[in-house]
mmCIF file of C-alpha atoms in Angstrom:
data_model
loop_
_atom_site.group_PDB
_atom_site.id
_atom_site.type_symbol
_atom_site.label_atom_id
_atom_site.label_comp_id
_atom_site.label_asym_id
_atom_site.label_seq_id
_atom_site.Cartn_x
_atom_site.Cartn_y
_atom_site.Cartn_z
ATOM 1 C CA MET A 9 -6.562 13.958 -104.789
ATOM 2 C CA ILE A 10 -9.061 15.394 -107.243
ATOM 3 C CA GLU A 11 -10.504 11.952 -107.872
ATOM 4 C CA ASP A 12 -11.083 11.610 -104.134
ATOM 5 C CA ILE A 13 -13.053 14.850 -103.951
ATOM 6 C CA PHE A 14 -15.319 13.861 -106.820
ATOM 7 C CA LEU A 15 -15.839 10.295 -105.651
ATOM 8 C CA ILE A 16 -16.822 11.406 -102.147
ATOM 9 C CA THR A 17 -19.177 13.955 -103.727
ATOM 10 C CA LEU A 18 -20.766 11.160 -105.747
ATOM 11 C CA VAL A 19 -21.395 9.020 -102.687
ATOM 12 C CA ILE A 20 -22.912 11.938 -100.749
ATOM 13 C CA LEU A 21 -25.190 12.841 -103.666
ATOM 14 C CA ALA A 22 -26.368 9.272 -104.128
ATOM 15 C CA ILE A 23 -27.275 8.913 -100.461
ATOM 16 C CA ILE A 24 -29.103 12.243 -100.418
ATOM 17 C CA ALA A 25 -31.030 11.466 -103.605
ATOM 18 C CA LEU A 26 -32.219 8.239 -102.012
ATOM 19 C CA ASN A 27 -33.166 9.789 -98.692
ATOM 20 C CA THR A 28 -34.985 12.899 -99.853
ATOM 21 C CA LYS A 29 -38.693 13.224 -99.199
ATOM 22 C CA LYS A 30 -39.723 15.343 -102.143
ATOM 23 C CA LEU A 31 -39.530 13.833 -105.607
ATOM 24 C CA ARG A 32 -38.744 17.143 -107.296
ATOM 25 C CA ARG A 33 -35.639 17.494 -105.173
ATOM 26 C CA ALA A 34 -34.563 13.984 -106.013
ATOM 27 C CA VAL A 35 -34.700 14.921 -109.713
ATOM 28 C CA VAL A 36 -32.326 17.849 -109.089
ATOM 29 C CA TYR A 37 -29.975 15.699 -107.022
ATOM 30 C CA LEU A 38 -29.881 13.061 -109.743
ATOM 31 C CA GLY A 39 -29.053 15.758 -112.298
ATOM 32 C CA VAL A 40 -26.046 16.851 -110.234
ATOM 33 C CA PHE A 41 -25.122 13.207 -109.675
ATOM 34 C CA SER A 42 -24.991 12.428 -113.377
ATOM 35 C CA LEU A 43 -22.978 15.610 -114.064
ATOM 36 C CA VAL A 44 -20.344 14.715 -111.506
ATOM 37 C CA SER A 45 -20.291 11.053 -112.480
ATOM 38 C CA SER A 46 -19.612 11.870 -116.116
ATOM 39 C CA PHE A 47 -16.689 14.043 -115.049
ATOM 40 C CA VAL A 48 -15.375 11.086 -113.082
ATOM 41 C CA TYR A 49 -15.638 8.991 -116.253
ATOM 42 C CA LEU A 50 -13.465 11.609 -117.932
ATOM 43 C CA LEU A 51 -10.917 11.516 -115.126
ATOM 44 C CA TYR A 52 -10.572 7.772 -115.559
ATOM 45 C CA GLY A 53 -10.068 8.202 -119.287
ATOM 46 C CA ALA A 54 -13.392 7.232 -120.857
ATOM 47 C CA PRO A 55 -14.601 10.233 -122.888
ATOM 48 C CA ASP A 56 -17.114 8.240 -124.971
ATOM 49 C CA VAL A 57 -18.875 7.006 -121.843
ATOM 50 C CA ALA A 58 -18.815 10.569 -120.537
ATOM 51 C CA ILE A 59 -20.567 11.868 -123.651
ATOM 52 C CA ALA A 60 -23.218 9.166 -123.362
ATOM 53 C CA GLU A 61 -23.729 9.992 -119.695
ATOM 54 C CA ALA A 62 -23.996 13.690 -120.498
ATOM 55 C CA ILE A 63 -26.662 13.135 -123.120
ATOM 56 C CA ILE A 64 -28.640 10.346 -121.502
ATOM 57 C CA GLY A 65 -28.045 10.921 -117.815
ATOM 58 C CA SER A 66 -28.472 14.608 -117.374
ATOM 59 C CA THR A 67 -30.913 15.380 -120.188
ATOM 60 C CA ILE A 68 -33.174 12.529 -121.164
ATOM 61 C CA THR A 69 -33.653 11.025 -117.721
ATOM 62 C CA THR A 70 -34.508 14.438 -116.282
ATOM 63 C CA VAL A 71 -37.215 14.885 -118.891
ATOM 64 C CA LEU A 72 -38.479 11.355 -118.283
ATOM 65 C CA TYR A 73 -38.596 11.847 -114.522
ATOM 66 C CA LEU A 74 -40.508 15.096 -114.896
ATOM 67 C CA VAL A 75 -43.054 13.496 -117.219
ATOM 68 C CA ALA A 76 -43.424 10.642 -114.743
ATOM 69 C CA LEU A 77 -43.917 13.117 -111.892
ATOM 70 C CA ARG A 78 -46.667 14.744 -113.882
ATOM 71 C CA LYS A 79 -48.405 11.399 -114.185
ATOM 72 C CA TYR A 80 -48.162 10.866 -110.436
ATOM 73 C CA LYS A 81 -51.686 11.765 -109.600
ATOM 74 C CA VAL A 82 -53.152 9.740 -106.760
ATOM 75 C CA PHE A 83 -54.262 12.205 -104.112
ATOM 76 C CA SER A 84 -54.970 10.709 -100.710
ATOM 77 C CA ILE A 85 -57.297 12.500 -98.335
ATOM 78 C CA TYR A 86 -57.568 11.467 -94.706
ATOM 79 C CA TYR A 87 -60.876 12.308 -93.113
ATOM 80 C CA THR A 88 -61.558 12.283 -89.389
ATOM 81 C CA ASN A 89 -64.458 13.622 -87.426
ATOM 82 C CA ASP A 90 -65.662 13.621 -83.867
ATOM 83 C CA SER A 91 -68.792 11.547 -84.290
ATOM 84 C CA ASN A 92 -68.901 7.809 -84.662
ATOM 85 C CA PHE A 93 -68.020 5.865 -87.733
ATOM 86 C CA GLN A 94 -70.203 6.365 -90.751
ATOM 87 C CA ASP A 95 -70.241 4.803 -94.146
ATOM 88 C CA ILE A 96 -68.161 6.896 -96.490
ATOM 89 C CA ARG A 97 -70.982 7.184 -99.023
ATOM 90 C CA LEU A 98 -73.337 8.341 -96.301
ATOM 91 C CA LEU A 99 -70.743 10.851 -95.266
ATOM 92 C CA LYS A 100 -70.498 12.246 -98.777
ATOM 93 C CA SER A 101 -74.239 12.648 -99.150
ATOM 94 C CA GLU A 102 -74.413 14.257 -95.739
ATOM 95 C CA SER A 103 -71.687 16.815 -96.264
ATOM 96 C CA PRO A 104 -71.689 18.270 -99.786
ATOM 97 C CA PHE A 105 -68.332 19.785 -98.928
ATOM 98 C CA LEU A 106 -66.507 16.487 -99.284
ATOM 99 C CA TYR A 107 -68.415 15.540 -102.410
ATOM 100 C CA ASN A 108 -67.650 18.876 -104.072
ATOM 101 C CA LEU A 109 -63.993 18.582 -103.163
ATOM 102 C CA GLU A 110 -63.837 15.159 -104.772
ATOM 103 C CA THR A 111 -65.532 16.386 -107.932
ATOM 104 C CA PHE A 112 -63.120 19.311 -108.105
ATOM 105 C CA LEU A 113 -60.120 17.012 -107.844
ATOM 106 C CA VAL A 114 -61.479 14.688 -110.518
ATOM 107 C CA LYS A 115 -61.869 17.705 -112.783
ATOM 108 C CA ARG A 116 -58.202 18.482 -112.266
ATOM 109 C CA GLU A 117 -57.382 14.955 -113.502
ATOM 110 C CA MET A 118 -56.419 13.701 -110.067
ATOM 111 C CA GLU A 119 -57.569 10.483 -108.495
ATOM 112 C CA PRO A 120 -58.897 11.381 -105.053
ATOM 113 C CA GLN A 121 -58.817 8.580 -102.560
ATOM 114 C CA ILE A 122 -60.733 9.331 -99.380
ATOM 115 C CA ILE A 123 -59.656 7.376 -96.333
ATOM 116 C CA TYR A 124 -61.798 7.514 -93.247
ATOM 117 C CA SER A 125 -59.664 7.311 -90.144
ATOM 118 C CA ARG A 126 -60.804 6.701 -86.603
ATOM 119 C CA GLU A 127 -57.529 7.859 -85.148
ATOM 120 C CA PRO A 128 -57.327 11.362 -83.673
ATOM 121 C CA ILE A 129 -56.028 13.953 -86.093
ATOM 122 C CA GLU A 130 -52.662 14.265 -84.362
ATOM 123 C CA THR A 131 -51.895 10.606 -84.996
ATOM 124 C CA VAL A 132 -52.854 10.934 -88.641
ATOM 125 C CA LEU A 133 -50.662 14.000 -89.046
ATOM 126 C CA ALA A 134 -47.734 12.307 -87.427
ATOM 127 C CA GLN A 135 -47.910 8.887 -88.981
ATOM 128 C CA GLU A 136 -49.688 8.801 -92.310
ATOM 129 C CA LYS A 137 -48.583 9.981 -95.725
ATOM 130 C CA PHE A 138 -51.365 12.297 -96.750
ATOM 131 C CA ASP A 139 -51.881 14.966 -99.351
ATOM 132 C CA LEU A 140 -54.781 16.458 -97.479
ATOM 133 C CA ALA A 141 -56.023 15.735 -93.979
ATOM 134 C CA ILE A 142 -59.469 16.936 -92.987
ATOM 135 C CA HIS A 143 -60.666 17.177 -89.415
ATOM 136 C CA HIS A 144 -64.389 17.810 -89.187
ATOM 137 C CA THR A 145 -65.752 18.970 -85.851
ATOM 138 C CA ASP A 146 -69.233 20.291 -85.190
ATOM 139 C CA GLN A 147 -68.600 23.828 -86.269
ATOM 140 C CA ASP A 148 -65.177 23.906 -87.813
ATOM 141 C CA ILE A 149 -63.366 22.147 -90.594
ATOM 142 C CA TRP A 150 -59.614 21.926 -90.230
ATOM 143 C CA ILE A 151 -57.694 21.162 -93.390
ATOM 144 C CA TYR A 152 -54.026 20.270 -93.275
ATOM 145 C CA GLY A 153 -51.795 20.285 -96.320
ATOM 146 C CA CYS A 154 -48.193 20.739 -97.280
ATOM 147 C CA ALA A 155 -46.825 24.241 -97.718
ATOM 148 C CA GLU A 156 -45.094 23.454 -100.981
ATOM 149 C CA ASP A 157 -47.845 21.381 -102.536
ATOM 150 C CA TYR A 158 -49.216 23.271 -105.512
ATOM 151 C CA GLN A 159 -52.357 21.153 -105.601
ATOM 152 C CA PHE A 160 -53.119 22.437 -102.135
ATOM 153 C CA ASP A 161 -53.018 26.012 -103.439
ATOM 154 C CA ALA A 162 -55.684 25.150 -105.983
ATOM 155 C CA VAL A 163 -57.775 23.352 -103.350
ATOM 156 C CA GLU A 164 -57.505 26.394 -101.090
ATOM 157 C CA ASP A 165 -58.669 28.751 -103.831
ATOM 158 C CA TYR A 166 -61.578 26.491 -104.676
ATOM 159 C CA LEU A 167 -62.722 26.042 -101.080
ATOM 160 C CA LEU A 168 -62.492 29.724 -100.208
ATOM 161 C CA THR A 169 -64.519 30.792 -103.229
ATOM 162 C CA ASN A 170 -67.158 28.073 -103.103
ATOM 163 C CA HIS A 171 -67.425 27.189 -99.439
ATOM 164 C CA GLY A 172 -66.705 30.495 -97.769
ATOM 165 C CA ASP A 173 -69.722 30.071 -95.512
ATOM 166 C CA LEU A 174 -68.220 27.092 -93.669
ATOM 167 C CA ASN A 175 -65.721 27.671 -90.887
ATOM 168 C CA LEU A 176 -62.643 26.598 -92.777
ATOM 169 C CA HIS A 177 -59.196 26.572 -91.206
ATOM 170 C CA LEU A 178 -56.431 25.827 -93.657
ATOM 171 C CA MET A 179 -53.203 24.751 -92.033
ATOM 172 C CA ARG A 180 -49.896 24.331 -93.816
ATOM 173 C CA CYS A 181 -47.342 21.915 -92.511
ATOM 174 C CA ALA A 182 -43.758 23.054 -92.530
ATOM 175 C CA GLU A 183 -41.396 21.930 -95.219
ATOM 176 C CA GLY A 184 -39.947 18.475 -94.889
ATOM 177 C CA GLU A 185 -42.818 16.793 -93.129
ATOM 178 C CA ASP A 186 -44.198 13.591 -94.442
ATOM 179 C CA ASN A 187 -45.523 14.597 -97.814
ATOM 180 C CA GLU A 188 -44.277 13.507 -101.190
ATOM 181 C CA ALA A 189 -43.961 15.206 -104.546
ATOM 182 C CA MET B 21 1.455 20.801 -108.582
ATOM 183 C CA THR B 22 1.471 22.831 -111.736
ATOM 184 C CA PHE B 23 -0.709 25.860 -112.288
ATOM 185 C CA LEU B 24 -3.379 23.930 -114.185
ATOM 186 C CA GLU B 25 -3.619 21.231 -111.543
ATOM 187 C CA THR B 26 -4.014 23.861 -108.843
ATOM 188 C CA THR B 27 -6.788 25.476 -110.860
ATOM 189 C CA LEU B 28 -8.567 22.150 -111.224
ATOM 190 C CA PHE B 29 -8.269 21.588 -107.495
ATOM 191 C CA VAL B 30 -9.733 25.024 -106.720
ATOM 192 C CA ILE B 31 -12.637 24.385 -109.089
ATOM 193 C CA ALA B 32 -13.262 21.058 -107.363
ATOM 194 C CA ILE B 33 -13.468 22.895 -104.038
ATOM 195 C CA TYR B 34 -15.927 25.353 -105.607
ATOM 196 C CA ILE B 35 -18.066 22.438 -106.716
ATOM 197 C CA VAL B 36 -18.154 21.154 -103.149
ATOM 198 C CA LEU B 37 -19.157 24.611 -101.892
ATOM 199 C CA VAL B 38 -21.997 24.908 -104.405
ATOM 200 C CA LEU B 39 -23.027 21.385 -103.457
ATOM 201 C CA VAL B 40 -23.650 22.614 -99.926
ATOM 202 C CA ARG B 41 -26.167 25.066 -101.357
ATOM 203 C CA VAL B 42 -27.764 22.305 -103.425
ATOM 204 C CA ILE B 43 -28.157 20.094 -100.368
ATOM 205 C CA LEU B 44 -29.188 22.704 -97.796
ATOM 206 C CA GLY B 45 -30.957 25.202 -100.033
ATOM 207 C CA PRO B 46 -34.238 26.269 -98.470
ATOM 208 C CA THR B 47 -36.233 26.418 -101.698
ATOM 209 C CA ILE B 48 -36.222 24.395 -104.891
ATOM 210 C CA TRP B 49 -34.917 27.447 -106.784
ATOM 211 C CA ASP B 50 -31.679 27.431 -104.778
ATOM 212 C CA ARG B 51 -31.162 23.817 -105.696
ATOM 213 C CA LEU B 52 -31.844 24.590 -109.338
ATOM 214 C CA LEU B 53 -29.327 27.453 -109.391
ATOM 215 C CA GLY B 54 -26.837 25.152 -107.708
ATOM 216 C CA LEU B 55 -27.384 22.563 -110.435
ATOM 217 C CA ASN B 56 -26.739 25.218 -113.060
ATOM 218 C CA ALA B 57 -23.571 26.457 -111.327
ATOM 219 C CA ILE B 58 -22.223 22.926 -110.942
ATOM 220 C CA SER B 59 -22.872 22.295 -114.623
ATOM 221 C CA ALA B 60 -20.851 25.427 -115.533
ATOM 222 C CA LYS B 61 -18.000 24.384 -113.259
ATOM 223 C CA ILE B 62 -17.942 20.866 -114.671
ATOM 224 C CA ILE B 63 -17.552 22.356 -118.154
ATOM 225 C CA MET B 64 -14.623 24.465 -116.933
ATOM 226 C CA SER B 65 -12.935 21.511 -115.304
ATOM 227 C CA ILE B 66 -13.361 19.373 -118.426
ATOM 228 C CA ILE B 67 -11.552 22.047 -120.452
ATOM 229 C CA ILE B 68 -8.738 22.259 -117.899
ATOM 230 C CA LEU B 69 -8.469 18.469 -117.854
ATOM 231 C CA SER B 70 -8.138 18.514 -121.613
ATOM 232 C CA LEU B 71 -5.312 21.071 -121.300
ATOM 233 C CA ILE B 72 -3.543 18.985 -118.654
ATOM 234 C CA THR B 73 -3.686 15.698 -120.534
ATOM 235 C CA GLY B 74 -3.249 17.269 -123.966
ATOM 236 C CA GLN B 75 -6.122 15.252 -125.416
ATOM 237 C CA SER B 76 -8.124 17.592 -127.594
ATOM 238 C CA TYR B 77 -11.097 15.245 -127.985
ATOM 239 C CA LEU B 78 -12.078 16.017 -124.403
ATOM 240 C CA LEU B 79 -13.126 19.415 -125.732
ATOM 241 C CA ASP B 80 -15.899 17.651 -127.657
ATOM 242 C CA VAL B 81 -17.318 16.425 -124.370
ATOM 243 C CA ALA B 82 -17.276 19.980 -123.026
ATOM 244 C CA LEU B 83 -19.050 21.120 -126.172
ATOM 245 C CA VAL B 84 -21.785 18.508 -125.767
ATOM 246 C CA TYR B 85 -22.205 19.582 -122.174
ATOM 247 C CA ALA B 86 -22.447 23.255 -122.984
ATOM 248 C CA LEU B 87 -25.058 22.538 -125.638
ATOM 249 C CA LEU B 88 -27.164 20.115 -123.621
ATOM 250 C CA GLY B 89 -26.648 21.176 -120.035
ATOM 251 C CA PHE B 90 -29.258 23.891 -120.093
ATOM 252 C CA ILE B 91 -32.088 21.540 -121.088
ATOM 253 C CA SER B 92 -32.513 19.942 -117.694
ATOM 254 C CA THR B 93 -32.366 23.308 -115.913
ATOM 255 C CA VAL B 94 -34.912 24.882 -118.238
ATOM 256 C CA LEU B 95 -37.259 21.900 -118.004
ATOM 257 C CA ILE B 96 -37.155 21.690 -114.215
ATOM 258 C CA ALA B 97 -37.742 25.440 -113.920
ATOM 259 C CA ARG B 98 -40.633 25.179 -116.341
ATOM 260 C CA PHE B 99 -42.051 22.224 -114.455
ATOM 261 C CA ILE B 100 -42.102 24.149 -111.208
ATOM 262 C CA GLU B 101 -43.321 27.409 -112.685
ATOM 263 C CA LYS B 102 -46.211 25.846 -114.598
ATOM 264 C CA LYS B 103 -47.111 23.800 -111.524
ATOM 265 C CA GLY B 104 -46.574 20.409 -113.034
ATOM 266 C CA ASP B 105 -47.446 21.109 -116.648
ATOM 267 C CA ILE B 106 -44.368 20.851 -118.848
ATOM 268 C CA SER B 107 -45.973 20.801 -122.266
#
């Protein structure tokens, strides 16, 4: 009876940890998973395995995952505009905004990766995995980011202090859309 | 079912209830509190299991848990608060 409850819990947790979209959440789910699994080891009469799982599973792997998340730094920026295709270097020299943004991200030890997309912005928002999506029209610049992304907070601060003269519109996607970490 | 087995069963149901908060929880802090609550309830159920089976070495496992269980909670909270900087 009690074994059944814990085993079903384990299966549910494993599936959710695999299917989650944010890596931080997956770390929490794996912590709960290793807690419950070590109790199951105890129920089946293996206390030494349970101690090892308690030490390694719920402590060391959590620390390792967090350190690995910190090293996860590639920051992809999708850029679309209304005019025709331009070379990305030409684009950077033409709009100092993009160049400054890239320099700012490099200073924060990120690796910005600017992808020029010819698709309309709605398609990019729906289909691609982006950290930042920029839509550049004649007068306005629309910037889309994730609401929970802390890098986006820093980008917002930077842009509002240094590029307040441009017509910036910062949009935050709701939680659970296609962003990671 | 004896009294201890009933208690263990009730604690197992509590774990499932907290698990709902861990899975649904709107923010990451809810999930973190759920992790902490589940860790406390696992410690309780280990102690009750040790009383049921009469094996006192299971208490050592509970001790290890109580001493180490906070580390993951503290580190995840620190990770989120410092915005990715855990040092």
